[in-house]
Amino acid sequence: MWWNLNAVAGVLIVVLPVGLVTAGLVWKGRAVRPFAASRARSVAQREYARDLQRAADQVIATARRSAGEGEPAIVTVEAVRRMTEERYGHDGVERRHAAAALRRRFEHGRCAADCVTDAYG
């Protein structure tokens, strides 16, 4: 035969690990669901908080664009709740969570100069 057993074994020893490493790099972090319930809860809480902050940012940006020249942008907690529910699919977003996210983004984005909000009430 034109090939021998040592050559085939050598190729397998090199190709198989390289293929496994490549597959691991491609599919890293793409687990369908975490293995532990506690990990699933913590992931869901992080996603919820992140989605609330994104919704607050989007509502602030929309309010700034729609405000007239010299008028303050009006940003409401209800708008953040609605955006989180409609855009990110979270059911029953609590007002206090939306208000906390809006306050954080309000202070982070220096909105006090050109925005008005009900998140502090």
XYZ file of N, CA, C and O in Angstrom:
484
model
N 0.823 -1.185 0.000
C 0.000 0.000 0.000
C 0.865 1.245 0.000
O 1.985 1.221 0.481
N 0.295 2.300 -0.540
C 1.056 3.538 -0.655
C 1.050 4.336 0.646
O 1.788 5.295 0.801
N 0.246 3.972 1.633
C 0.251 4.645 2.936
C 0.500 3.611 4.018
O 0.183 2.442 3.867
N 1.032 4.071 5.121
C 1.268 3.116 6.201
C 0.514 3.566 7.461
O -0.001 4.677 7.548
N 0.453 2.707 8.390
C -0.336 2.928 9.600
C 0.211 4.093 10.423
O -0.558 4.846 11.008
N 1.497 4.278 10.460
C 2.096 5.383 11.223
C 1.713 6.736 10.632
O 1.469 7.694 11.360
N 1.653 6.838 9.328
C 1.276 8.104 8.684
C -0.179 8.447 8.975
O -0.512 9.594 9.276
N -1.060 7.448 8.911
C -2.481 7.674 9.199
C -2.659 8.089 10.659
O -3.394 9.030 10.968
N -1.977 7.431 11.565
C -2.064 7.771 12.986
C -1.525 9.178 13.233
O -2.108 9.947 13.996
N -0.447 9.538 12.579
C 0.114 10.885 12.730
C -0.835 11.961 12.249
O -1.003 13.005 12.875
N -1.473 11.709 11.110
C -2.435 12.677 10.576
C -3.630 12.809 11.516
O -4.106 13.905 11.789
N -4.137 11.710 12.016
C -5.271 11.748 12.941
C -4.916 12.474 14.234
O -5.743 13.214 14.782
N -3.716 12.277 14.727
C -3.288 12.935 15.955
C -3.214 14.444 15.760
O -3.484 15.200 16.674
N -2.916 14.899 14.593
C -2.825 16.331 14.324
C -4.181 16.906 13.892
O -4.608 17.944 14.387
N -4.875 16.263 12.991
C -6.098 16.804 12.413
C -7.261 16.801 13.404
O -8.014 17.769 13.485
N -7.423 15.753 14.163
C -8.544 15.644 15.085
C -8.526 16.747 16.145
O -9.536 17.438 16.329
N -7.421 16.982 16.851
C -7.423 18.079 17.832
C -7.623 19.454 17.192
O -8.308 20.304 17.746
N -7.039 19.675 16.023
C -7.217 20.955 15.339
C -8.689 21.160 14.986
O -9.254 22.246 15.147
N -9.340 20.116 14.538
C -10.771 20.204 14.224
C -11.606 20.478 15.457
O -12.549 21.281 15.425
N -11.287 19.817 16.563
C -12.024 20.055 17.807
C -11.821 21.474 18.333
O -12.767 22.117 18.782
N -10.604 21.976 18.263
C -10.334 23.344 18.705
C -11.067 24.341 17.821
O -11.666 25.305 18.294
N -11.057 24.121 16.535
C -11.766 25.007 15.609
C -13.262 25.005 15.889
O -13.902 26.058 15.934
N -13.833 23.839 16.086
C -15.265 23.751 16.399
C -15.570 24.445 17.716
O -16.589 25.133 17.846
N -14.708 24.292 18.697
C -14.905 24.962 19.976
C -14.858 26.471 19.853
O -15.630 27.181 20.490
N -13.957 26.979 19.021
C -13.887 28.425 18.820
C -15.115 28.957 18.091
O -15.601 30.039 18.383
N -15.619 28.191 17.143
C -16.785 28.630 16.374
C -18.042 28.620 17.237
O -18.838 29.550 17.210
N -18.227 27.587 18.026
C -19.480 27.435 18.775
C -19.379 27.888 20.226
O -20.283 27.637 21.008
N -18.313 28.548 20.599
C -18.122 28.981 21.983
C -19.251 29.918 22.414
O -19.584 30.867 21.732
N -19.842 29.651 23.536
C -20.862 30.532 24.076
C -22.227 30.403 23.439
O -23.112 31.201 23.710
N -22.434 29.439 22.609
C -23.717 29.309 21.928
C -24.567 28.190 22.518
O -25.287 27.517 21.815
N -24.475 28.003 23.804
C -25.274 26.969 24.454
C -26.747 27.346 24.372
O -27.104 28.507 24.495
N -27.574 26.381 24.138
C -29.010 26.637 24.034
C -29.551 27.117 25.368
O -30.316 28.048 25.447
N -29.135 26.487 26.440
C -29.540 26.926 27.766
C -28.481 26.492 28.766
O -27.792 25.492 28.570
N -28.363 27.237 29.838
C -27.367 26.853 30.853
C -27.739 25.528 31.508
O -28.893 25.114 31.506
N -26.777 24.897 32.117
C -26.998 23.599 32.731
C -27.654 23.713 34.104
O -28.357 22.835 34.535
N -27.420 24.792 34.808
C -27.937 24.937 36.166
C -29.062 25.960 36.196
O -29.013 26.982 35.502
N -30.054 25.710 37.035
C -31.184 26.636 37.160
C -30.723 27.978 37.719
O -31.210 29.032 37.288
N -29.796 27.969 38.650
C -29.309 29.232 39.217
C -28.590 30.062 38.156
O -28.719 31.295 38.118
N -27.853 29.400 37.283
C -27.180 30.110 36.198
C -28.199 30.668 35.215
O -28.057 31.781 34.717
N -29.252 29.921 34.956
C -30.307 30.396 34.054
C -30.982 31.630 34.637
O -31.277 32.588 33.914
N -31.232 31.628 35.952
C -31.843 32.798 36.589
C -30.932 34.007 36.516
O -31.380 35.115 36.227
N -29.639 33.815 36.765
C -28.716 34.951 36.740
C -28.571 35.505 35.328
O -28.481 36.725 35.135
N -28.582 34.633 34.326
C -28.529 35.096 32.932
C -29.787 35.880 32.594
O -29.722 36.953 31.978
N -30.938 35.391 33.022
C -32.198 36.085 32.749
C -32.232 37.439 33.439
O -32.705 38.426 32.851
N -31.713 37.529 34.651
C -31.690 38.814 35.363
C -30.760 39.802 34.670
O -31.085 40.992 34.548
N -29.605 39.330 34.212
C -28.684 40.226 33.503
C -29.296 40.713 32.199
O -29.168 41.893 31.844
N -29.957 39.822 31.465
C -30.597 40.223 30.212
C -31.721 41.218 30.470
O -31.882 42.180 29.721
N -32.497 41.003 31.534
C -33.586 41.906 31.887
C -33.047 43.307 32.189
O -33.547 44.302 31.668
N -31.996 43.381 33.013
C -31.394 44.670 33.360
C -30.801 45.349 32.126
O -30.971 46.561 31.927
N -30.144 44.565 31.280
C -29.553 45.131 30.059
C -30.628 45.647 29.120
O -30.510 46.740 28.546
N -31.710 44.891 28.977
C -32.801 45.321 28.099
C -33.494 46.567 28.636
O -33.887 47.446 27.860
N -33.625 46.667 29.963
C -34.203 47.887 30.547
C -33.329 49.098 30.251
O -33.838 50.168 29.890
N -32.031 48.947 30.388
C -31.138 50.073 30.115
C -31.151 50.444 28.634
O -31.144 51.628 28.293
N -31.190 49.464 27.767
C -31.261 49.755 26.334
C -32.558 50.472 25.992
O -32.568 51.424 25.203
N -33.659 50.013 26.596
C -34.943 50.665 26.353
C -34.915 52.106 26.855
O -35.421 53.015 26.187
N -34.309 52.334 28.026
C -34.202 53.693 28.558
C -33.379 54.572 27.616
O -33.755 55.718 27.340
N -32.277 54.047 27.116
C -31.463 54.807 26.153
C -32.253 55.144 24.897
O -32.183 56.267 24.378
N -33.007 54.182 24.401
C -33.793 54.412 23.181
C -34.895 55.436 23.415
O -35.152 56.290 22.556
N -35.540 55.370 24.563
C -36.606 56.330 24.868
C -36.029 57.727 25.020
O -36.609 58.703 24.530
N -34.881 57.850 25.667
C -34.237 59.157 25.817
C -33.867 59.721 24.446
O -34.117 60.896 24.154
N -33.283 58.885 23.590
C -32.897 59.347 22.251
C -34.119 59.767 21.439
O -34.088 60.802 20.756
N -35.191 58.994 21.526
C -36.415 59.339 20.793
C -37.000 60.644 21.302
O -37.438 61.495 20.511
N -37.021 60.808 22.618
C -37.562 62.041 23.198
C -36.717 63.246 22.805
O -37.263 64.324 22.524
N -35.407 63.078 22.763
C -34.545 64.199 22.354
C -34.777 64.573 20.889
O -34.772 65.743 20.534
N -34.966 63.549 20.048
C -35.207 63.850 18.626
C -36.552 64.529 18.404
O -36.683 65.381 17.533
N -37.552 64.149 19.191
C -38.888 64.686 18.961
C -39.130 66.015 19.669
O -40.124 66.676 19.387
N -38.232 66.401 20.584
C -38.401 67.682 21.272
C -38.114 68.826 20.310
O -37.225 68.740 19.461
N -38.886 69.872 20.463
C -38.682 71.051 19.621
C -37.452 71.828 20.045
O -36.838 71.562 21.083
N -37.114 72.798 19.257
C -35.947 73.645 19.534
C -36.174 74.404 20.836
O -37.156 75.109 20.996
N -35.261 74.245 21.784
C -35.359 74.935 23.060
C -36.302 74.281 24.058
O -36.421 74.751 25.183
N -36.977 73.212 23.667
C -37.880 72.513 24.571
C -37.160 71.331 25.217
O -36.311 70.704 24.584
N -37.511 71.004 26.450
C -36.897 69.824 27.067
C -37.526 68.544 26.531
O -38.696 68.517 26.152
N -36.746 67.508 26.494
C -37.251 66.194 26.089
C -37.968 65.579 27.287
O -37.433 65.547 28.386
N -39.180 65.106 27.072
C -39.965 64.506 28.145
C -39.831 62.995 28.060
O -40.234 62.376 27.080
N -39.253 62.417 29.105
C -38.990 60.981 29.149
C -39.783 60.400 30.319
O -39.599 60.816 31.452
N -40.655 59.435 30.034
C -41.491 58.865 31.088
C -41.110 57.421 31.378
O -40.585 56.708 30.513
N -41.403 57.005 32.595
C -41.170 55.628 33.001
C -42.073 54.697 32.196
O -41.670 53.603 31.802
N -43.293 55.146 31.935
C -44.238 54.326 31.165
C -43.698 54.052 29.757
O -43.878 52.961 29.221
N -43.019 55.017 29.163
C -42.430 54.800 27.834
C -41.338 53.730 27.898
O -41.219 52.902 26.985
N -40.556 53.728 28.973
C -39.510 52.714 29.140
C -40.151 51.342 29.334
O -39.724 50.353 28.738
N -41.198 51.269 30.162
C -41.902 50.000 30.367
C -42.463 49.475 29.052
O -42.307 48.303 28.720
N -43.109 50.339 28.306
C -43.724 49.941 27.038
C -42.666 49.471 26.041
O -42.828 48.445 25.373
N -41.567 50.203 25.952
C -40.480 49.822 25.027
C -39.891 48.471 25.421
O -39.636 47.625 24.555
N -39.700 48.240 26.711
C -39.129 46.971 27.168
C -40.066 45.813 26.865
O -39.628 44.738 26.460
N -41.345 46.033 27.061
C -42.311 44.967 26.796
C -42.479 44.708 25.303
O -42.508 43.556 24.875
N -42.576 45.769 24.522
C -42.834 45.598 23.087
C -41.601 45.153 22.322
O -41.666 44.263 21.481
N -40.475 45.782 22.593
C -39.287 45.514 21.791
C -38.510 44.283 22.261
O -37.959 43.537 21.454
N -38.455 44.093 23.582
C -37.631 43.008 24.115
C -38.443 41.832 24.636
O -37.871 40.836 25.073
N -39.768 41.940 24.636
C -40.623 40.809 24.963
C -40.725 40.449 26.430
O -41.115 39.331 26.756
N -40.397 41.366 27.325
C -40.540 41.092 28.754
C -41.965 41.425 29.173
O -42.460 42.515 28.930
N -42.614 40.479 29.828
C -43.984 40.690 30.288
C -43.983 41.231 31.705
O -43.215 40.779 32.560
N -44.854 42.189 31.951
C -45.027 42.701 33.302
C -43.811 43.391 33.877
O -43.404 43.094 34.995
N -43.240 44.323 33.155
C -42.090 45.070 33.651
C -42.566 45.964 34.799
O -43.523 46.722 34.653
N -41.909 45.854 35.930
C -42.308 46.639 37.094
C -41.881 48.091 36.922
O -40.820 48.378 36.387
N -42.739 48.976 37.419
C -42.476 50.401 37.299
C -41.181 50.781 38.009
O -40.406 51.586 37.513
N -40.942 50.192 39.188
C -39.737 50.548 39.941
C -38.462 50.126 39.211
O -37.446 50.824 39.278
N -38.503 49.016 38.476
C -37.328 48.601 37.698
C -37.099 49.554 36.530
O -35.957 49.939 36.254
N -38.186 49.914 35.851
C -38.058 50.850 34.730
C -37.585 52.218 35.222
O -36.750 52.863 34.573
N -38.094 52.652 36.367
C -37.681 53.947 36.914
C -36.209 53.930 37.308
O -35.476 54.897 37.052
N -35.758 52.830 37.900
C -34.342 52.736 38.292
C -33.437 52.762 37.060
O -32.409 53.446 37.048
N -33.818 52.036 36.027
C -33.018 52.038 34.794
C -33.014 53.419 34.162
O -31.968 53.891 33.695
N -34.163 54.071 34.161
C -34.245 55.411 33.577
C -33.407 56.403 34.377
O -32.720 57.245 33.788
N -33.419 56.302 35.688
C -32.581 57.198 36.510
C -31.104 56.993 36.214
O -30.347 57.959 36.063
N -30.689 55.716 36.112
C -29.275 55.440 35.802
C -28.874 56.030 34.459
O -27.831 56.672 34.332
N -29.682 55.806 33.444
C -29.349 56.307 32.110
C -29.507 57.824 32.038
O -28.777 58.496 31.314
N -30.446 58.386 32.802
C -30.654 59.827 32.862
C -29.404 60.507 33.405
O -28.937 61.511 32.864
N -28.845 59.929 34.480
C -27.637 60.501 35.080
C -26.401 60.215 34.239
O -25.517 61.058 34.127
N -26.341 59.043 33.638
C -25.185 58.675 32.814
C -25.119 59.528 31.552
O -24.039 59.931 31.125
N -26.275 59.809 30.959
C -26.306 60.556 29.707
C -26.382 62.057 29.867
O -26.575 62.785 28.901
N -26.239 62.543 31.103
C -26.296 63.984 31.397
C -27.573 64.616 30.816
O -27.521 65.624 30.126
N -28.675 63.988 31.116
C -29.955 64.436 30.571
C -30.562 65.598 31.333
O -31.517 66.203 30.869
N -30.048 65.922 32.505
C -30.652 66.984 33.313
C -30.635 68.328 32.583
O -31.487 69.186 32.843
N -29.727 68.494 31.659
C -29.629 69.760 30.935
C -30.752 69.926 29.916
O -31.214 71.048 29.692
N -31.212 68.842 29.312
C -32.209 68.990 28.243
C -33.369 68.013 28.330
O -34.142 67.887 27.395
N -33.532 67.316 29.462
C -34.607 66.335 29.604
C -35.368 66.558 30.917
O -34.834 67.094 31.869
N -36.602 66.070 30.902
C -37.439 66.048 32.101
C -37.978 64.640 32.231
O -38.382 64.035 31.238
N -37.991 64.103 33.471
C -38.462 62.742 33.664
C -39.301 62.629 34.928
O -39.171 63.461 35.840
N -40.112 61.594 34.976
C -40.906 61.299 36.171
C -40.302 60.133 36.958
O -40.951 59.602 37.850
N -39.084 59.768 36.666
C -38.448 58.621 37.309
C -38.071 58.886 38.754
O -37.818 57.956 39.504
N -38.005 60.125 39.150
C -37.623 60.468 40.514
C -38.828 60.650 41.428
O -38.671 60.911 42.601
N -40.035 60.537 40.876
C -41.233 60.791 41.678
C -41.827 59.560 42.284
O -41.496 58.458 42.153
